[in-house]
Amino acid sequence: MNKPRGIRLAGNWKMFHTQAETRQFFRSFQSQSSILQPGHLKAIESKHLRIIFFPPLLSLAAGLDEIHKATFPLRQAEIGAQNAHWEMSGAFTGEVSGAMLQELSISWILVGHSERRQYFGESNESCQKKILSFLQQGFKILYCVGETQKQREKGQTYDILTEQLSTALPVELSSIPGVETGDRLAIAYEPVWAIGTGLTATPEQAEDAHQFIRKFLWDRFGMKMAGQLPVLYGGSVKTDNLQSLIQKPNIDGALVGGASLKPDGFLKLISTAAELLEA
Ligand code: PGA
């Protein structure tokens, strides 16, 4: 199946996996990756299928070390941080800066995950500061948006998405190198009611929101950039629903929480996505 923006599969580990467990995860992933067929490997090698892991902060170094020691295909996976502060340094107790992550060669930072919005007061304004700062520092950004159950029931889904996107993604972003081509900025649509609940948006509900996001990107950044930015779906993605979601034209992959925590489960998601690319 032709997916013009390819497929990205990202694992958000949240506050799971210590350093030792992270090493164990990647070692098992490497040894079990023999389940991947030549066609699956080709999709990864050609970068039509990209894999990103977001381990907890203290497990980042262990994860990077295991990936550097690994052979293809794990070697090609990228690692991202789940959060950082927008300032380069300063009196911000408990925080970590982009400069500190850069020392580890971290490539991605997740911004605006609903758990950070809900429990740690992250706002659309702080997301904007983070996105601008991290892009200027050379990171790639996966920016999460999505409505709560109540907001959906009240028919506010589009308004919420518009607020989240318009505040955090100022028009000047497009002049930062690599943003326009979709290499350094991706969006994740994660309806809050579907995260960790076992309730997934139907492929139609998800595609509808993705179409809305694509239209926003078109209006703000123009047709070319809107056509290049990947928009991933997140919220209870598993092997049995991944395929029907990523078959939709505007769904360019998935941000996976619970189902990314075990190597065999995540490898199954990878083979499912690769098969769709082959079909
Ligand atoms: P879930 O989490 O797959 O466990 O629903 C997704 C996420 O929070 O990114």
Short mmCIF file of C-alpha atoms and ligand atoms in Angstrom, two decimals:
data_model
loop_
_atom_site.label_atom_id
_atom_site.label_comp_id
_atom_site.label_asym_id
_atom_site.label_seq_id
_atom_site.Cartn_x
_atom_site.Cartn_y
_atom_site.Cartn_z
CA MET A 1 0.00 0.00 0.00
CA ASN A 2 1.34 3.38 -0.92
CA LYS A 3 1.89 5.53 2.17
CA PRO A 4 3.43 8.75 0.86
CA ARG A 5 4.83 9.76 4.26
CA GLY A 6 5.85 6.21 5.20
CA ILE A 7 4.91 4.75 8.57
CA ARG A 8 6.36 5.69 11.97
CA LEU A 9 5.92 3.48 15.00
CA ALA A 10 6.82 5.12 18.28
CA GLY A 11 6.84 3.44 21.69
CA ASN A 12 6.02 5.70 24.64
CA TRP A 13 7.22 3.80 27.68
CA LYS A 14 5.93 6.38 30.16
CA MET A 15 7.31 5.61 33.67
CA PHE A 16 8.08 1.97 32.89
CA HIS A 17 11.44 0.16 32.46
CA THR A 18 14.41 0.82 34.71
CA GLN A 19 17.89 0.91 33.18
CA ALA A 20 18.32 -2.82 33.68
CA GLU A 21 14.87 -3.54 32.20
CA THR A 22 15.65 -1.25 29.26
CA ARG A 23 18.82 -3.21 28.48
CA GLN A 24 16.85 -6.44 28.79
CA PHE A 25 14.13 -5.10 26.47
CA PHE A 26 16.59 -4.21 23.71
CA ARG A 27 18.55 -7.47 24.06
CA SER A 28 15.34 -9.48 23.70
CA PHE A 29 14.19 -7.25 20.87
CA GLN A 30 17.47 -7.89 19.05
CA SER A 31 17.34 -11.66 19.55
CA GLN A 32 13.66 -11.90 18.59
CA SER A 33 13.94 -9.65 15.53
CA SER A 34 14.62 -12.78 13.46
CA ILE A 35 10.79 -13.03 13.20
CA LEU A 36 10.95 -10.12 10.75
CA GLN A 37 10.79 -11.26 7.12
CA PRO A 38 13.07 -9.89 4.37
CA GLY A 39 10.26 -7.59 3.16
CA HIS A 40 9.85 -6.16 6.68
CA LEU A 41 13.58 -5.50 6.91
CA LYS A 42 13.52 -3.79 3.53
CA ALA A 43 10.82 -1.40 4.75
CA ILE A 44 13.00 -0.48 7.73
CA GLU A 45 16.20 -0.20 5.71
CA SER A 46 14.56 2.09 3.15
CA LYS A 47 13.13 4.19 6.02
CA HIS A 48 9.59 3.71 4.81
CA LEU A 49 9.08 2.29 8.27
CA ARG A 50 10.77 4.19 11.10
CA ILE A 51 10.96 3.10 14.72
CA ILE A 52 11.33 5.43 17.69
CA PHE A 53 11.44 4.61 21.41
CA PHE A 54 10.71 7.06 24.22
CA PRO A 55 12.14 5.48 27.40
CA PRO A 56 12.06 7.30 30.75
CA LEU A 57 14.78 9.86 31.30
CA LEU A 58 17.11 7.75 33.41
CA SER A 59 16.91 4.85 30.96
CA LEU A 60 17.84 6.91 27.90
CA ALA A 61 21.60 6.29 28.14
CA ALA A 62 21.13 2.55 28.64
CA GLY A 63 18.76 2.43 25.66
CA LEU A 64 21.14 4.34 23.41
CA ASP A 65 24.04 2.14 24.44
CA GLU A 66 22.09 -1.04 23.59
CA ILE A 67 21.01 0.37 20.22
CA HIS A 68 24.58 1.38 19.34
CA LYS A 69 25.80 -2.10 20.19
CA ALA A 70 22.98 -3.78 18.25
CA THR A 71 22.94 -4.79 14.61
CA PHE A 72 20.34 -3.94 11.98
CA PRO A 73 17.35 -3.52 12.30
CA LEU A 74 17.49 -2.39 15.96
CA ARG A 75 20.56 -0.29 15.15
CA GLN A 76 18.37 1.90 12.96
CA ALA A 77 15.86 2.74 15.71
CA GLU A 78 15.87 6.23 17.18
CA ILE A 79 15.55 7.28 20.79
CA GLY A 80 13.63 10.23 22.19
CA ALA A 81 12.99 11.86 25.55
CA GLN A 82 9.46 12.13 26.97
CA ASN A 83 10.03 15.69 28.21
CA ALA A 84 12.56 18.48 28.73
CA HIS A 85 12.60 22.16 29.74
CA TRP A 86 12.67 24.83 27.03
CA GLU A 87 15.52 26.80 28.66
CA MET A 88 19.13 25.76 28.05
CA SER A 89 19.94 25.96 31.78
CA GLY A 90 18.66 27.74 34.88
CA ALA A 91 17.06 27.48 38.30
CA PHE A 92 14.42 24.88 37.41
CA THR A 93 14.64 22.20 40.10
CA GLY A 94 13.86 18.73 38.82
CA GLU A 95 14.05 19.64 35.15
CA VAL A 96 16.36 18.60 32.34
CA SER A 97 17.50 20.74 29.40
CA GLY A 98 17.87 20.03 25.72
CA ALA A 99 21.61 20.60 26.08
CA MET A 100 21.75 17.72 28.58
CA LEU A 101 19.87 15.45 26.18
CA GLN A 102 22.08 16.51 23.30
CA GLU A 103 25.11 15.24 25.20
CA LEU A 104 23.51 11.80 25.01
CA SER A 105 22.73 12.18 21.26
CA ILE A 106 18.98 12.00 21.81
CA SER A 107 17.21 12.86 18.57
CA TRP A 108 13.51 13.23 19.49
CA ILE A 109 11.51 14.97 22.22
CA LEU A 110 7.84 14.27 22.93
CA VAL A 111 5.85 17.44 23.65
CA GLY A 112 2.36 17.93 25.06
CA HIS A 113 1.44 14.35 25.94
CA SER A 114 -1.97 14.41 27.64
CA GLU A 115 -0.50 12.96 30.86
CA ARG A 116 1.89 15.93 31.03
CA ARG A 117 -1.00 18.30 30.35
CA GLN A 118 -3.22 16.60 32.94
CA TYR A 119 -0.79 15.95 35.81
CA PHE A 120 2.02 18.46 35.29
CA GLY A 121 0.22 21.56 34.09
CA GLU A 122 1.63 21.55 30.57
CA SER A 123 -0.26 24.15 28.51
CA ASN A 124 -0.46 24.99 24.83
CA GLU A 125 1.75 28.01 25.63
CA SER A 126 4.47 25.93 27.31
CA CYS A 127 4.28 23.48 24.39
CA GLN A 128 4.95 26.35 22.00
CA LYS A 129 8.04 27.41 23.97
CA LYS A 130 9.29 23.85 23.99
CA ILE A 131 8.67 23.23 20.30
CA LEU A 132 10.45 26.43 19.21
CA SER A 133 13.37 25.91 21.56
CA PHE A 134 13.87 22.21 20.80
CA LEU A 135 13.63 22.71 17.04
CA GLN A 136 16.19 25.52 17.25
CA GLN A 137 18.45 23.20 19.26
CA GLY A 138 18.28 20.59 16.50
CA PHE A 139 15.80 18.08 17.95
CA LYS A 140 12.92 16.37 16.20
CA ILE A 141 9.51 16.89 17.81
CA LEU A 142 6.50 14.65 18.22
CA TYR A 143 3.70 16.96 19.36
CA CYS A 144 0.62 15.34 20.95
CA VAL A 145 -2.90 16.73 20.71
CA GLY A 146 -6.33 15.30 21.49
CA GLU A 147 -9.64 15.90 23.20
CA THR A 148 -11.07 14.45 26.43
CA GLN A 149 -14.24 12.34 26.56
CA LYS A 150 -16.24 15.33 27.88
CA GLN A 151 -14.96 17.61 25.14
CA ARG A 152 -15.91 15.04 22.49
CA GLU A 153 -19.38 14.60 23.98
CA LYS A 154 -19.89 18.36 23.93
CA GLY A 155 -18.90 18.48 20.26
CA GLN A 156 -15.72 20.46 21.02
CA THR A 157 -13.18 18.14 19.40
CA TYR A 158 -12.32 20.45 16.49
CA ASP A 159 -12.14 23.54 18.74
CA ILE A 160 -9.74 21.80 21.12
CA LEU A 161 -7.55 20.54 18.29
CA THR A 162 -7.50 24.02 16.75
CA GLU A 163 -6.42 25.59 20.07
CA GLN A 164 -3.72 23.00 20.67
CA LEU A 165 -2.35 23.30 17.15
CA SER A 166 -2.64 27.04 16.59
CA THR A 167 -0.97 28.05 19.86
CA ALA A 168 1.85 25.52 19.78
CA LEU A 169 2.68 25.64 16.07
CA PRO A 170 3.40 29.25 15.06
CA VAL A 171 3.73 29.90 11.35
CA GLU A 172 7.46 30.74 11.60
CA LEU A 173 8.21 27.08 12.36
CA SER A 174 8.19 26.39 8.64
CA SER A 175 11.40 28.39 8.16
CA ILE A 176 13.38 26.11 10.51
CA PRO A 177 15.41 23.69 8.36
CA GLY A 178 13.95 20.19 8.12
CA VAL A 179 10.51 21.17 9.42
CA GLU A 180 8.88 21.72 6.05
CA THR A 181 9.96 18.30 4.81
CA GLY A 182 8.37 16.49 7.75
CA ASP A 183 11.73 15.17 8.95
CA ARG A 184 11.75 17.12 12.20
CA LEU A 185 8.13 17.65 13.18
CA ALA A 186 5.36 15.11 13.55
CA ILE A 187 1.96 15.32 15.23
CA ALA A 188 0.30 12.60 17.30
CA TYR A 189 -3.49 12.65 17.56
CA GLU A 190 -4.26 10.94 20.86
CA PRO A 191 -7.87 11.21 22.04
CA VAL A 192 -7.47 11.29 25.83
CA TRP A 193 -10.42 8.90 26.30
CA ALA A 194 -8.57 6.24 24.29
CA ILE A 195 -5.24 6.38 26.17
CA GLY A 196 -4.64 3.37 28.38
CA THR A 197 -8.37 2.61 28.48
CA GLY A 198 -8.62 -0.16 25.91
CA LEU A 199 -11.07 2.06 24.00
CA THR A 200 -9.67 2.87 20.59
CA ALA A 201 -11.08 5.48 18.27
CA THR A 202 -12.61 3.70 15.29
CA PRO A 203 -10.50 4.06 12.14
CA GLU A 204 -13.22 6.42 10.84
CA GLN A 205 -13.19 8.61 13.97
CA ALA A 206 -9.40 8.74 13.88
CA GLU A 207 -9.25 9.49 10.13
CA ASP A 208 -11.79 12.25 10.61
CA ALA A 209 -9.61 13.95 13.26
CA HIS A 210 -6.47 13.39 11.14
CA GLN A 211 -8.15 14.99 8.15
CA PHE A 212 -9.05 17.95 10.33
CA ILE A 213 -5.42 18.23 11.52
CA ARG A 214 -4.13 18.00 7.93
CA LYS A 215 -6.52 20.77 6.89
CA PHE A 216 -5.26 22.95 9.77
CA LEU A 217 -1.66 22.32 8.68
CA TRP A 218 -2.60 23.21 5.10
CA ASP A 219 -4.21 26.51 6.16
CA ARG A 220 -1.28 27.43 8.39
CA PHE A 221 1.75 26.16 6.51
CA GLY A 222 0.57 25.58 2.96
CA MET A 223 -0.15 22.53 0.87
CA LYS A 224 3.42 21.29 0.48
CA MET A 225 4.28 21.17 4.18
CA ALA A 226 0.83 19.82 5.13
CA GLY A 227 1.42 16.97 2.72
CA GLN A 228 4.76 16.10 4.30
CA LEU A 229 4.12 16.25 8.05
CA PRO A 230 3.41 12.81 9.54
CA VAL A 231 0.33 12.56 11.77
CA LEU A 232 0.37 9.49 14.02
CA TYR A 233 -2.56 8.04 15.95
CA GLY A 234 -2.26 7.07 19.62
CA GLY A 235 -4.64 5.51 22.15
CA SER A 236 -4.85 1.77 22.89
CA VAL A 237 -3.11 0.74 19.67
CA LYS A 238 -2.52 -3.03 19.53
CA THR A 239 -1.74 -5.66 16.91
CA ASP A 240 -5.41 -6.27 16.22
CA ASN A 241 -6.31 -2.64 15.48
CA LEU A 242 -3.08 -1.19 14.04
CA GLN A 243 -3.70 -2.34 10.50
CA SER A 244 -7.20 -0.89 10.14
CA LEU A 245 -5.97 2.44 11.54
CA ILE A 246 -2.88 2.86 9.37
CA GLN A 247 -4.80 1.81 6.27
CA LYS A 248 -6.45 5.23 6.43
CA PRO A 249 -4.80 7.76 4.12
CA ASN A 250 -4.13 10.42 6.77
CA ILE A 251 -2.83 8.09 9.49
CA ASP A 252 0.93 7.85 9.15
CA GLY A 253 1.74 5.51 12.02
CA ALA A 254 1.14 5.12 15.73
CA LEU A 255 2.30 6.29 19.13
CA VAL A 256 1.97 3.21 21.28
CA GLY A 257 1.99 3.05 25.08
CA GLY A 258 1.09 -0.25 26.77
CA ALA A 259 1.65 -2.42 23.69
CA SER A 260 5.20 -1.09 23.24
CA LEU A 261 6.49 -2.38 26.57
CA LYS A 262 7.24 -5.96 25.51
CA PRO A 263 9.67 -6.68 22.68
CA ASP A 264 7.60 -9.48 21.11
CA GLY A 265 4.46 -7.30 21.08
CA PHE A 266 6.27 -4.34 19.56
CA LEU A 267 7.92 -6.58 16.94
CA LYS A 268 4.45 -7.79 15.96
CA LEU A 269 3.34 -4.20 15.45
CA ILE A 270 6.42 -3.63 13.29
CA SER A 271 5.68 -6.66 11.12
CA THR A 272 2.01 -5.61 10.79
CA ALA A 273 3.02 -2.14 9.63
CA ALA A 274 5.65 -3.52 7.23
CA GLU A 275 3.12 -5.93 5.73
CA LEU A 276 0.76 -3.07 4.99
CA LEU A 277 3.56 -1.25 3.17
CA GLU A 278 4.25 -4.40 1.13
CA ALA A 279 0.59 -5.02 0.26
P1 PGA B 1 -1.72 3.50 25.21
O1 PGA B 1 -0.91 4.90 25.38
O2 PGA B 1 -1.25 2.91 23.90
O3 PGA B 1 -1.31 2.69 26.40
O4 PGA B 1 -3.15 3.85 25.18
C1 PGA B 1 -0.68 5.76 24.30
C2 PGA B 1 0.05 6.98 24.74
O5 PGA B 1 -0.18 7.46 25.86
O6 PGA B 1 0.90 7.53 24.02
#
